[in-house]
C-alpha positions as a Markdown table, in Angstrom:
| # | Residue | x | y | z |
|---|---|---|---|---|
| 1 | Met | -118.8 | 29.1 | 81.1 |
| 2 | Gly | -122.1 | 30.9 | 80.1 |
| 3 | Leu | -124.3 | 29.6 | 77.3 |
| 4 | Phe | -123.2 | 31.9 | 74.7 |
| 5 | Asp | -119.6 | 30.9 | 75.3 |
| 6 | Arg | -120.4 | 27.3 | 74.8 |
| 7 | Phe | -121.4 | 28.0 | 71.1 |
| 8 | Lys | -119.0 | 30.9 | 70.5 |
| 9 | Lys | -116.7 | 29.9 | 67.0 |
| 10 | Pro | -112.9 | 28.8 | 68.5 |
| 11 | Lys | -110.2 | 31.3 | 67.3 |
| 12 | Glu | -107.8 | 29.9 | 64.7 |
| 13 | Pro | -104.4 | 30.5 | 65.1 |
| 14 | Pro | -102.8 | 33.2 | 63.1 |
| 15 | Lys | -101.4 | 32.4 | 59.7 |
| 16 | Pro | -97.7 | 32.7 | 59.7 |
| 17 | Gln | -96.4 | 35.9 | 57.9 |
| 18 | Arg | -95.0 | 35.4 | 53.9 |
| 19 | Ser | -92.7 | 37.6 | 52.3 |
| 20 | Gly | -91.7 | 37.4 | 48.8 |
| 21 | Val | -91.2 | 39.4 | 45.8 |
| 22 | Met | -92.6 | 39.7 | 42.3 |
| 23 | Glu | -90.7 | 40.9 | 39.3 |
| 24 | Leu | -91.5 | 40.3 | 35.4 |
| 25 | Ile | -89.0 | 38.7 | 32.6 |
| 26 | Phe | -89.7 | 39.9 | 29.1 |
| 27 | Cys | -88.2 | 37.9 | 26.2 |
| 28 | Pro | -88.3 | 37.4 | 22.6 |
| 29 | Ala | -90.5 | 34.3 | 22.5 |
| 30 | Ala | -91.8 | 32.9 | 19.3 |
| 31 | Ser | -94.9 | 31.0 | 21.1 |
| 32 | Leu | -96.4 | 30.5 | 24.4 |
| 33 | Glu | -95.2 | 26.9 | 24.3 |
| 34 | Asp | -91.5 | 28.0 | 23.3 |
| 35 | Ile | -91.2 | 29.8 | 26.8 |
| 36 | Met | -92.8 | 27.2 | 28.8 |
| 37 | Gly | -90.4 | 24.7 | 27.4 |
| 38 | Arg | -87.5 | 26.7 | 28.3 |
| 39 | Met | -88.5 | 27.4 | 31.5 |
| 40 | Glu | -89.2 | 23.6 | 32.3 |
| 41 | Thr | -85.5 | 22.7 | 30.9 |
| 42 | Ala | -83.6 | 25.6 | 33.0 |
| 43 | Leu | -85.4 | 24.5 | 36.1 |
| 44 | Gly | -85.5 | 21.0 | 35.7 |
| 45 | Val | -89.1 | 20.4 | 35.8 |
| 46 | Gln | -90.3 | 18.8 | 32.5 |
| 47 | Gly | -93.8 | 18.4 | 32.5 |
| 48 | Gly | -94.0 | 19.8 | 35.6 |
| 49 | Gly | -96.1 | 23.0 | 34.2 |
| 50 | Thr | -99.9 | 23.7 | 34.3 |
| 51 | Gly | -101.0 | 25.9 | 31.4 |
| 52 | Asn | -99.4 | 28.8 | 31.4 |
| 53 | Arg | -97.7 | 28.3 | 35.0 |
| 54 | Ile | -94.5 | 26.2 | 36.9 |
| 55 | Ser | -93.9 | 26.1 | 40.4 |
| 56 | Ile | -91.2 | 25.1 | 41.8 |
| 57 | Tyr | -90.9 | 24.7 | 45.7 |
| 58 | Gln | -87.9 | 24.6 | 48.2 |
| 59 | Asp | -88.9 | 24.1 | 52.2 |
| 60 | Asp | -90.5 | 27.2 | 53.0 |
| 61 | Met | -90.0 | 28.7 | 49.2 |
| 62 | Lys | -92.6 | 28.7 | 46.4 |
| 63 | Val | -91.6 | 30.2 | 43.0 |
| 64 | Thr | -94.6 | 30.7 | 40.4 |
| 65 | Phe | -93.5 | 31.6 | 37.1 |
| 66 | Thr | -96.8 | 32.5 | 34.3 |
| 67 | Gly | -95.9 | 32.8 | 31.5 |
| 68 | Phe | -97.8 | 35.2 | 28.5 |
| 69 | Leu | -97.7 | 35.9 | 24.9 |
| 70 | Ala | -98.0 | 39.7 | 24.0 |
| 71 | Asn | -99.5 | 39.2 | 20.2 |
| 72 | Gln | -102.1 | 36.8 | 21.8 |
| 73 | Asp | -105.9 | 38.9 | 21.6 |
| 74 | Thr | -106.5 | 37.4 | 25.2 |
| 75 | Glu | -106.9 | 39.6 | 28.7 |
| 76 | Asp | -103.3 | 37.8 | 29.4 |
| 77 | Gly | -101.8 | 38.7 | 26.0 |
| 78 | Lys | -103.4 | 42.6 | 26.5 |
| 79 | Lys | -101.8 | 42.5 | 30.1 |
| 80 | Ala | -98.3 | 41.7 | 28.5 |
| 81 | Gln | -98.8 | 44.1 | 25.6 |
| 82 | Gln | -99.5 | 47.0 | 28.0 |
| 83 | Gln | -96.6 | 46.0 | 30.3 |
| 84 | Leu | -94.1 | 45.9 | 27.4 |
| 85 | Gln | -95.5 | 49.2 | 25.7 |
| 86 | Gly | -95.1 | 50.8 | 29.4 |
| 87 | Val | -91.6 | 49.7 | 30.4 |
| 88 | Trp | -90.3 | 51.1 | 26.6 |
| 89 | Ala | -91.6 | 54.2 | 26.9 |
| 90 | Tyr | -90.2 | 54.4 | 30.8 |
| 91 | Phe | -86.5 | 53.4 | 29.7 |
| 92 | Arg | -87.1 | 55.5 | 26.5 |
| 93 | Gln | -87.6 | 58.5 | 29.0 |
| 94 | Val | -84.8 | 58.2 | 31.3 |
| 95 | Glu | -81.9 | 60.5 | 31.4 |
| 96 | Thr | -78.7 | 58.7 | 31.1 |
| 97 | Gly | -75.2 | 59.5 | 29.8 |
| 98 | Glu | -75.1 | 56.0 | 28.8 |
| 99 | Val | -76.9 | 56.5 | 25.6 |
| 100 | Asp | -75.3 | 53.4 | 23.6 |
| 101 | Ile | -76.8 | 51.0 | 26.5 |
| 102 | Gln | -80.1 | 52.9 | 26.6 |
| 103 | Arg | -80.6 | 52.1 | 22.5 |
| 104 | Asn | -79.9 | 48.6 | 22.6 |
| 105 | Leu | -81.9 | 48.2 | 25.5 |
| 106 | Leu | -84.9 | 49.7 | 23.8 |
| 107 | Tyr | -84.2 | 47.5 | 21.0 |
| 108 | His | -84.1 | 44.4 | 23.1 |
| 109 | Leu | -87.4 | 45.2 | 24.5 |
| 110 | Arg | -88.7 | 46.3 | 21.0 |
| 111 | Gln | -88.3 | 42.4 | 20.0 |
| 112 | Cys | -89.7 | 41.0 | 22.8 |
| 113 | Arg | -93.2 | 39.5 | 22.4 |
| 114 | Gly | -93.4 | 37.3 | 25.5 |
| 115 | Met | -93.4 | 38.1 | 29.4 |
| 116 | Val | -93.3 | 36.1 | 32.6 |
| 117 | Gln | -94.5 | 37.1 | 36.2 |
| 118 | Val | -92.5 | 35.7 | 38.8 |
| 119 | Asp | -93.6 | 35.7 | 42.2 |
| 120 | Gly | -91.7 | 33.8 | 45.0 |
| 121 | Thr | -93.0 | 34.1 | 48.7 |
| 122 | Tyr | -91.6 | 32.3 | 51.9 |
| 123 | Asp | -92.5 | 32.3 | 55.3 |
| 124 | Gly | -91.3 | 34.8 | 58.3 |
| 125 | Pro | -90.0 | 38.5 | 57.5 |
| 126 | Gln | -87.9 | 39.5 | 54.6 |
| 127 | Asp | -84.7 | 37.3 | 54.1 |
| 128 | Pro | -81.9 | 38.4 | 52.5 |
| 129 | Asp | -80.8 | 35.0 | 51.8 |
| 130 | Lys | -83.8 | 33.4 | 50.7 |
| 131 | Glu | -84.8 | 35.7 | 48.1 |
| 132 | Gly | -81.0 | 35.4 | 46.7 |
| 133 | Ala | -82.2 | 31.9 | 46.0 |
| 134 | Ile | -85.0 | 33.0 | 44.3 |
| 135 | Ser | -83.2 | 36.1 | 42.3 |
| 136 | Glu | -80.6 | 33.2 | 41.3 |
| 137 | Arg | -84.2 | 31.3 | 39.5 |
| 138 | Met | -84.9 | 34.2 | 38.1 |
| 139 | Gly | -81.2 | 34.7 | 36.6 |
| 140 | Val | -81.5 | 31.0 | 35.6 |
| 141 | Val | -84.9 | 31.7 | 33.3 |
| 142 | Thr | -84.1 | 35.1 | 32.3 |
| 143 | Gln | -81.0 | 33.3 | 30.7 |
| 144 | Ala | -82.9 | 30.6 | 29.2 |
| 145 | Leu | -85.3 | 32.9 | 27.7 |
| 146 | Gln | -82.6 | 35.5 | 26.6 |
| 147 | Gly | -84.6 | 37.9 | 28.2 |
| 148 | Val | -84.0 | 40.9 | 30.5 |
| 149 | Leu | -85.7 | 41.0 | 33.9 |
| 150 | Thr | -87.4 | 44.2 | 36.0 |
| 151 | Trp | -86.1 | 44.8 | 39.8 |
| 152 | Gly | -87.7 | 46.8 | 42.0 |
| 153 | Met | -89.5 | 48.1 | 39.2 |
| 154 | Asp | -87.1 | 50.5 | 38.7 |
| 155 | Ala | -84.3 | 49.0 | 36.8 |
| 156 | Leu | -83.8 | 46.1 | 34.2 |
| 157 | Val | -81.2 | 43.4 | 35.0 |
| 158 | Asp | -79.6 | 41.0 | 33.1 |
| 159 | Pro | -79.2 | 37.2 | 33.9 |
| 160 | Glu | -76.4 | 37.9 | 36.2 |
| 161 | Gly | -78.3 | 40.5 | 38.2 |
| 162 | Arg | -76.2 | 43.4 | 36.6 |
| 163 | Val | -78.1 | 46.6 | 36.1 |
| 164 | Ile | -78.7 | 47.3 | 32.8 |
| 165 | Leu | -80.1 | 50.5 | 33.2 |
| 166 | Asp | -82.2 | 51.8 | 36.3 |
| 167 | Lys | -84.6 | 55.1 | 36.5 |
| 168 | Ser | -81.5 | 57.4 | 37.6 |
| 169 | Gly | -79.7 | 56.6 | 34.2 |
| 170 | Arg | -77.3 | 54.2 | 35.7 |
| 171 | Ser | -75.8 | 50.9 | 34.7 |
| 172 | Asp | -72.8 | 48.7 | 35.7 |
| 173 | Leu | -72.0 | 47.3 | 32.1 |
| 174 | Glu | -69.4 | 48.8 | 29.8 |
| 175 | His | -71.5 | 47.5 | 27.0 |
| 176 | Tyr | -74.8 | 45.8 | 26.1 |
| 177 | Met | -76.1 | 44.0 | 23.0 |
| 178 | Pro | -79.8 | 42.6 | 22.6 |
| 179 | Ser | -80.3 | 38.9 | 21.9 |
| 180 | Glu | -79.9 | 37.5 | 18.9 |
| 181 | Leu | -82.8 | 36.7 | 17.0 |
| 182 | Pro | -82.2 | 33.3 | 15.0 |
| 183 | Ile | -83.2 | 33.3 | 11.3 |
| 184 | Pro | -85.0 | 30.6 | 10.0 |
| 185 | Pro | -82.9 | 28.4 | 7.6 |
| 186 | Asp | -85.4 | 29.0 | 4.7 |
| 187 | Trp | -84.9 | 32.8 | 4.8 |
| 188 | Ala | -82.5 | 33.1 | 2.7 |
| 189 | Lys | -82.4 | 29.8 | 0.4 |
| 190 | Glu | -82.4 | 31.8 | -3.0 |
| 191 | Ala | -79.9 | 34.1 | -2.2 |
| 192 | Pro | -76.0 | 33.4 | -3.2 |
| 193 | Ala | -74.0 | 31.8 | -0.5 |
| 194 | Glu | -71.7 | 34.8 | -0.8 |
| 195 | Ser | -73.9 | 37.3 | 0.3 |
| 196 | Val | -75.3 | 35.0 | 3.5 |
| 197 | Glu | -71.7 | 35.0 | 4.4 |
| 198 | Arg | -71.2 | 39.2 | 3.2 |
| 199 | Arg | -73.8 | 39.7 | 5.6 |
| 200 | Asp | -72.8 | 37.7 | 8.5 |
| 201 | Arg | -68.9 | 39.3 | 8.3 |
| 202 | Ser | -70.8 | 43.0 | 8.5 |
| 203 | Met | -72.5 | 41.6 | 11.8 |
| 204 | Ala | -70.0 | 40.3 | 13.2 |
| 205 | Leu | -68.0 | 43.5 | 12.7 |
| 206 | Leu | -71.2 | 45.7 | 14.2 |
| 207 | Arg | -71.3 | 43.5 | 17.3 |
| 208 | Glu | -67.8 | 44.0 | 17.8 |
| 209 | Arg | -68.4 | 47.8 | 17.8 |
| 210 | His | -71.5 | 47.2 | 20.1 |
| 211 | Ile | -74.1 | 48.5 | 17.3 |
| 212 | Tyr | -77.2 | 46.5 | 17.5 |
| 213 | Val | -78.5 | 45.9 | 13.4 |
| 214 | Thr | -82.0 | 44.3 | 12.7 |
| 215 | Pro | -81.0 | 40.7 | 11.4 |
| 216 | Trp | -83.9 | 40.8 | 9.0 |
| 217 | Leu | -82.3 | 43.9 | 6.4 |
| 218 | Pro | -82.2 | 42.1 | 3.1 |
| 219 | Leu | -79.1 | 40.9 | 1.5 |
| 220 | Leu | -77.0 | 42.2 | -1.2 |
| 221 | His | -77.7 | 39.8 | -4.2 |
| 222 | Glu | -74.8 | 41.3 | -6.8 |
| 223 | Arg | -71.8 | 38.7 | -7.2 |
| 224 | Ala | -68.3 | 39.5 | -6.9 |
| 225 | Glu | -67.3 | 38.1 | -9.6 |
| 226 | Glu | -70.1 | 40.0 | -12.4 |
| 227 | Pro | -68.8 | 42.8 | -14.3 |
| 228 | Gly | -68.3 | 45.7 | -12.5 |
| 229 | Arg | -67.4 | 49.6 | -12.8 |
| 230 | Thr | -64.3 | 50.2 | -15.4 |
| 231 | Val | -62.2 | 52.0 | -13.9 |
| 232 | Glu | -62.8 | 54.8 | -16.6 |
| 233 | Glu | -66.2 | 55.6 | -14.5 |
| 234 | Val | -64.6 | 55.7 | -11.5 |
| 235 | Cys | -62.1 | 58.1 | -12.4 |
| 236 | Gly | -64.8 | 60.1 | -14.4 |
| 237 | Arg | -67.2 | 60.0 | -11.3 |
| 238 | Ala | -64.1 | 61.2 | -8.9 |
| 239 | Ala | -63.8 | 64.4 | -10.9 |
| 240 | Ala | -67.4 | 65.1 | -11.3 |
| 241 | Leu | -67.4 | 64.7 | -7.8 |
| 242 | Leu | -64.2 | 67.6 | -7.1 |
| 243 | Val | -65.2 | 70.2 | -9.2 |
| 244 | Val | -69.2 | 69.9 | -7.3 |
| 245 | Ala | -67.5 | 70.2 | -3.9 |
| 246 | Leu | -65.0 | 72.4 | -4.6 |
| 247 | Tyr | -67.8 | 74.8 | -6.3 |
| 248 | Ser | -69.9 | 74.3 | -3.0 |
| 249 | Glu | -66.9 | 75.2 | -1.2 |
| 250 | Cys | -66.8 | 78.6 | -3.1 |
| 251 | Arg | -70.0 | 79.4 | -2.6 |
| 252 | Leu | -70.3 | 78.5 | 0.7 |
| 253 | Gly | -66.9 | 79.3 | 2.4 |
| 254 | Glu | -65.1 | 81.8 | -0.5 |
| 255 | His | -68.8 | 83.3 | -0.7 |
| 256 | Met | -68.3 | 83.8 | -4.3 |
| 257 | Ser | -71.5 | 84.5 | -6.8 |
| 258 | Phe | -72.7 | 82.0 | -9.6 |
| 259 | Glu | -70.1 | 83.6 | -11.9 |
| 260 | Glu | -66.8 | 83.9 | -9.8 |
| 261 | Ala | -67.2 | 80.3 | -8.6 |
| 262 | Arg | -68.0 | 78.7 | -11.9 |
| 263 | Lys | -64.9 | 80.8 | -13.2 |
| 264 | Phe | -62.6 | 79.6 | -10.2 |
| 265 | Val | -64.0 | 75.3 | -10.9 |
| 266 | Ala | -63.4 | 75.9 | -15.3 |
| 267 | Pro | -59.9 | 74.9 | -15.3 |
| 268 | Val | -60.7 | 71.9 | -13.0 |
| 269 | Met | -63.3 | 71.2 | -15.5 |
| 270 | Glu | -61.1 | 71.2 | -18.7 |
| 271 | Ser | -57.9 | 69.5 | -17.7 |
| 272 | Tyr | -60.4 | 66.2 | -16.3 |
| 273 | Gly | -63.0 | 66.8 | -19.0 |
| 274 | Ala | -65.4 | 66.4 | -16.0 |
| 275 | Glu | -68.4 | 68.3 | -18.4 |
| 276 | Glu | -69.3 | 64.4 | -19.5 |
| 277 | Phe | -69.1 | 63.0 | -16.2 |
| 278 | Phe | -71.8 | 65.0 | -14.8 |
| 279 | Ser | -74.8 | 63.5 | -13.4 |
| 280 | Pro | -78.1 | 65.1 | -14.4 |
| 281 | Glu | -78.8 | 66.7 | -10.9 |
| 282 | Glu | -75.3 | 67.9 | -10.3 |
| 283 | Arg | -75.5 | 69.2 | -14.2 |
| 284 | Lys | -78.8 | 71.3 | -13.0 |
| 285 | Tyr | -77.0 | 72.5 | -9.4 |
| 286 | Leu | -73.7 | 74.0 | -11.2 |
| 287 | Asp | -76.3 | 75.6 | -14.0 |
| 288 | Asp | -78.2 | 77.1 | -11.4 |
| 289 | Pro | -77.4 | 81.0 | -10.3 |
| 290 | Asp | -80.2 | 80.8 | -7.3 |
| 291 | Ser | -79.2 | 77.3 | -5.7 |
| 292 | Thr | -79.9 | 77.8 | -2.1 |
| 293 | Glu | -77.7 | 77.2 | 0.7 |
| 294 | Gln | -79.3 | 74.3 | 1.8 |
| 295 | Thr | -78.6 | 72.8 | -1.1 |
| 296 | Gln | -74.7 | 74.1 | -1.4 |
| 297 | Ile | -74.4 | 72.8 | 2.0 |
| 298 | Gln | -75.4 | 69.0 | 0.7 |
| 299 | Tyr | -72.9 | 69.1 | -2.1 |
| 300 | Ala | -70.2 | 70.2 | -0.2 |
| 301 | Trp | -70.5 | 66.9 | 1.4 |
| 302 | Gln | -69.9 | 65.4 | -1.8 |
| 303 | Tyr | -66.4 | 65.7 | -0.3 |
| 304 | Glu | -66.8 | 62.5 | 1.4 |
| 305 | Asn | -68.0 | 60.6 | -1.9 |
| 306 | Leu | -64.9 | 62.0 | -3.4 |
| 307 | Trp | -62.8 | 60.4 | -0.5 |
| 308 | Val | -64.5 | 56.8 | -1.2 |
| 309 | Met | -63.5 | 56.9 | -4.9 |
| 310 | Glu | -60.0 | 58.1 | -4.3 |
| 311 | Trp | -60.1 | 54.8 | -1.8 |
| 312 | Ala | -61.5 | 52.5 | -4.4 |
| 313 | Leu | -58.8 | 54.0 | -6.9 |
| 314 | Gly | -56.4 | 53.1 | -4.4 |
| 315 | Leu | -54.9 | 56.4 | -4.1 |
| 316 | Thr | -55.5 | 56.0 | -0.2 |
| 317 | Asp | -55.7 | 52.7 | 2.2 |
| 318 | Asp | -57.5 | 54.9 | 4.8 |
| 319 | Leu | -61.5 | 53.7 | 4.6 |
| 320 | Phe | -61.7 | 55.2 | 8.0 |
| 321 | Trp | -64.6 | 54.2 | 10.5 |
| 322 | Pro | -67.0 | 56.7 | 9.7 |
| 323 | Ser | -66.8 | 58.5 | 12.8 |
| 324 | Arg | -65.7 | 61.6 | 12.0 |
| 325 | Ile | -65.4 | 63.9 | 8.6 |
| 326 | Cys | -62.6 | 63.1 | 5.6 |
| 327 | Asp | -59.9 | 65.3 | 5.2 |
| 328 | Val | -61.0 | 67.7 | 2.6 |
| 329 | Pro | -57.5 | 69.2 | 1.9 |
| 330 | Glu | -55.9 | 65.6 | 2.1 |
| 331 | Ser | -58.5 | 64.8 | -0.5 |
| 332 | Ala | -57.7 | 67.9 | -2.7 |
| 333 | Arg | -54.1 | 67.5 | -2.6 |
| 334 | Met | -54.7 | 63.7 | -4.2 |
| 335 | Met | -56.5 | 64.9 | -6.7 |
| 336 | Arg | -54.4 | 68.0 | -7.4 |
| 337 | Glu | -51.3 | 65.5 | -7.7 |
| 338 | Arg | -53.1 | 63.7 | -10.6 |
| 339 | Pro | -54.4 | 67.2 | -12.1 |
| 340 | Asp | -55.9 | 65.4 | -15.4 |
| 341 | Met | -57.7 | 62.4 | -16.1 |
| 342 | Gln | -54.5 | 60.8 | -17.7 |
| 343 | Ala | -52.6 | 61.1 | -14.9 |
| 344 | Leu | -55.5 | 60.5 | -12.7 |
| 345 | Leu | -55.8 | 56.9 | -14.9 |
| 346 | Ser | -52.2 | 56.4 | -14.4 |
| 347 | Ala | -52.1 | 56.4 | -10.7 |
| 348 | Ala | -55.7 | 54.4 | -10.4 |
| 349 | Arg | -55.5 | 50.5 | -9.3 |
| 350 | Leu | -59.3 | 49.7 | -8.8 |
| 351 | Arg | -60.4 | 47.5 | -6.2 |
| 352 | Ser | -61.8 | 44.1 | -6.6 |
| 353 | Arg | -65.7 | 44.1 | -6.9 |
| 354 | Lys | -65.8 | 41.8 | -3.7 |
| 355 | Glu | -63.7 | 44.0 | -1.7 |
| 356 | Leu | -66.5 | 46.7 | -2.8 |
| 357 | Leu | -69.4 | 44.7 | -2.1 |
| 358 | Glu | -68.1 | 44.1 | 1.8 |
| 359 | Glu | -67.6 | 47.9 | 2.4 |
| 360 | Ala | -71.0 | 48.3 | 0.6 |
| 361 | Asp | -72.8 | 45.5 | 2.7 |
| 362 | Leu | -71.1 | 47.2 | 6.1 |
| 363 | Ile | -72.4 | 50.4 | 5.5 |
| 364 | Tyr | -75.5 | 49.5 | 4.1 |
| 365 | Arg | -76.5 | 48.0 | 7.8 |
| 366 | Leu | -74.7 | 50.8 | 9.8 |
| 367 | His | -76.7 | 53.4 | 8.2 |
| 368 | Trp | -79.7 | 51.1 | 9.1 |
| 369 | Ala | -78.8 | 51.8 | 12.6 |
| 370 | Cys | -77.9 | 55.4 | 11.9 |
| 371 | Val | -81.5 | 55.9 | 10.6 |
| 372 | Asp | -83.5 | 54.0 | 13.1 |
| 373 | Ala | -81.6 | 56.1 | 15.7 |
| 374 | Arg | -82.7 | 59.0 | 14.2 |
| 375 | Val | -86.5 | 57.9 | 14.3 |
| 376 | Met | -85.8 | 57.2 | 17.9 |
| 377 | Asn | -84.9 | 60.7 | 18.4 |
| 378 | Met | -81.6 | 59.2 | 19.7 |
| 379 | Pro | -78.1 | 60.1 | 18.0 |
| 380 | Ala | -76.2 | 57.5 | 16.3 |
| 381 | Pro | -75.0 | 54.7 | 17.9 |
| 382 | Gln | -71.3 | 54.7 | 19.3 |
| 383 | Gly | -70.3 | 58.4 | 17.9 |
| 384 | Val | -71.0 | 57.5 | 14.6 |
| 385 | Glu | -71.1 | 60.6 | 12.0 |
| 386 | Ala | -74.3 | 59.7 | 10.5 |
| 387 | Gly | -74.0 | 62.2 | 7.7 |
| 388 | Val | -70.9 | 60.5 | 6.4 |
| 389 | Val | -72.8 | 57.7 | 6.7 |
| 390 | Met | -75.0 | 58.0 | 4.4 |
| 391 | Glu | -72.5 | 59.6 | 1.7 |
| 392 | Arg | -70.6 | 56.8 | 2.0 |
| 393 | His | -73.8 | 54.1 | 1.6 |
| 394 | Arg | -74.2 | 56.5 | -2.0 |
| 395 | Ala | -70.5 | 56.5 | -2.9 |
| 396 | Leu | -70.0 | 52.4 | -2.2 |
| 397 | Phe | -73.7 | 51.4 | -3.5 |
| 398 | Trp | -72.6 | 52.8 | -6.7 |
| 399 | Leu | -69.1 | 51.8 | -6.7 |
| 400 | Ala | -70.0 | 47.8 | -6.2 |
| 401 | Gly | -73.0 | 48.5 | -8.9 |
| 402 | Cys | -75.7 | 47.5 | -6.5 |
| 403 | Asp | -79.2 | 48.6 | -7.9 |
| 404 | Gly | -78.9 | 47.1 | -10.7 |
| 405 | Met | -75.4 | 49.2 | -11.8 |
| 406 | Cys | -77.6 | 52.5 | -11.9 |
| 407 | Gly | -76.2 | 56.2 | -12.3 |
| 408 | Trp | -75.6 | 58.3 | -9.6 |
| 409 | Asp | -78.6 | 60.2 | -9.0 |
| 410 | Asp | -80.5 | 56.6 | -8.7 |
| 411 | Val | -78.8 | 55.4 | -5.9 |
| 412 | Asp | -81.4 | 54.0 | -3.4 |
| 413 | Leu | -80.6 | 55.1 | -0.1 |
| 414 | Ser | -83.0 | 53.7 | 1.8 |
| 415 | Thr | -82.5 | 51.1 | 5.0 |
């Protein structure tokens, strides 16, 4: 051995190969403390975290969970915000036939404020059994956080590992609903109990149909025992809607002139005495010889409102789910069989204000889902016909006396 060799640093033994996975969990957390507390409980390591990090060990496996909160003005917060925005945009542009699942997944991501980075490593080459053990712990944490988990960075999966949506538009699920966000108990403390109960029933019905609606929509504060619309008011509104819709049908479908259409509906107006029941906007429309085709189409939709009035008057029990337009010939027939105001009043059995408020609350929340879907440039949920929903919102709010028993033209259709 030479002198030089005597002072050479001995070679270090090679480090063992480490394999592993890295995934992200997105969750609707209220705070970083909430994230860490839920993870500690789920992993059974209370007090085992350091700062925003928890590590667990099993044999040669190490799994580290690092929590971030997206609304913090820190580097970690900005990182989480960028990841959230990026994954939302990525899955928004995925082309898929599972549009209802995609929409609800986007709602879930939109309500997320927390992110957890999961790093799992183990000795040796890739091992499906060890990666399965790491995935099992990821699923436990995802469940505890009410979150969704990335998988290979090109899919999002639920806590059971089922694909919600991947980059090809595939899903393992028949339906998907975002997690339920809790509402603070004092949020509706000033509201009548019946308003909260009514909202809860509406939300349950929408969940059954796999339609997500934000829980933060206002409550309808009207009380069922307070005076509502009279049967005379509702019959008058039905007569006005019949005339307006029939006139529009004459202009659009039969291509009648203004004078011809007015002459056609004149006997109907007279038999019901409908002149006194028109709203200011309806009267303006009926007196305008130069109304546009778009305006005529808008008023032709009043058959939908007429159907709701006929339901409210007990002429039909079929307030069908609004996934189709109403049966116009049947609606016209129901009125034709009561050809004047006296016959209509005699046949009418006005439903209770409680029933009207129940339907008004439900349609209000469904209308939010339709409008929000349109804002995202997506179709209305579960095959719902958005135009029918909007008109039904108008009719039911007027019937139930929402917005301070306002006039027909003044019903607030905002969501």
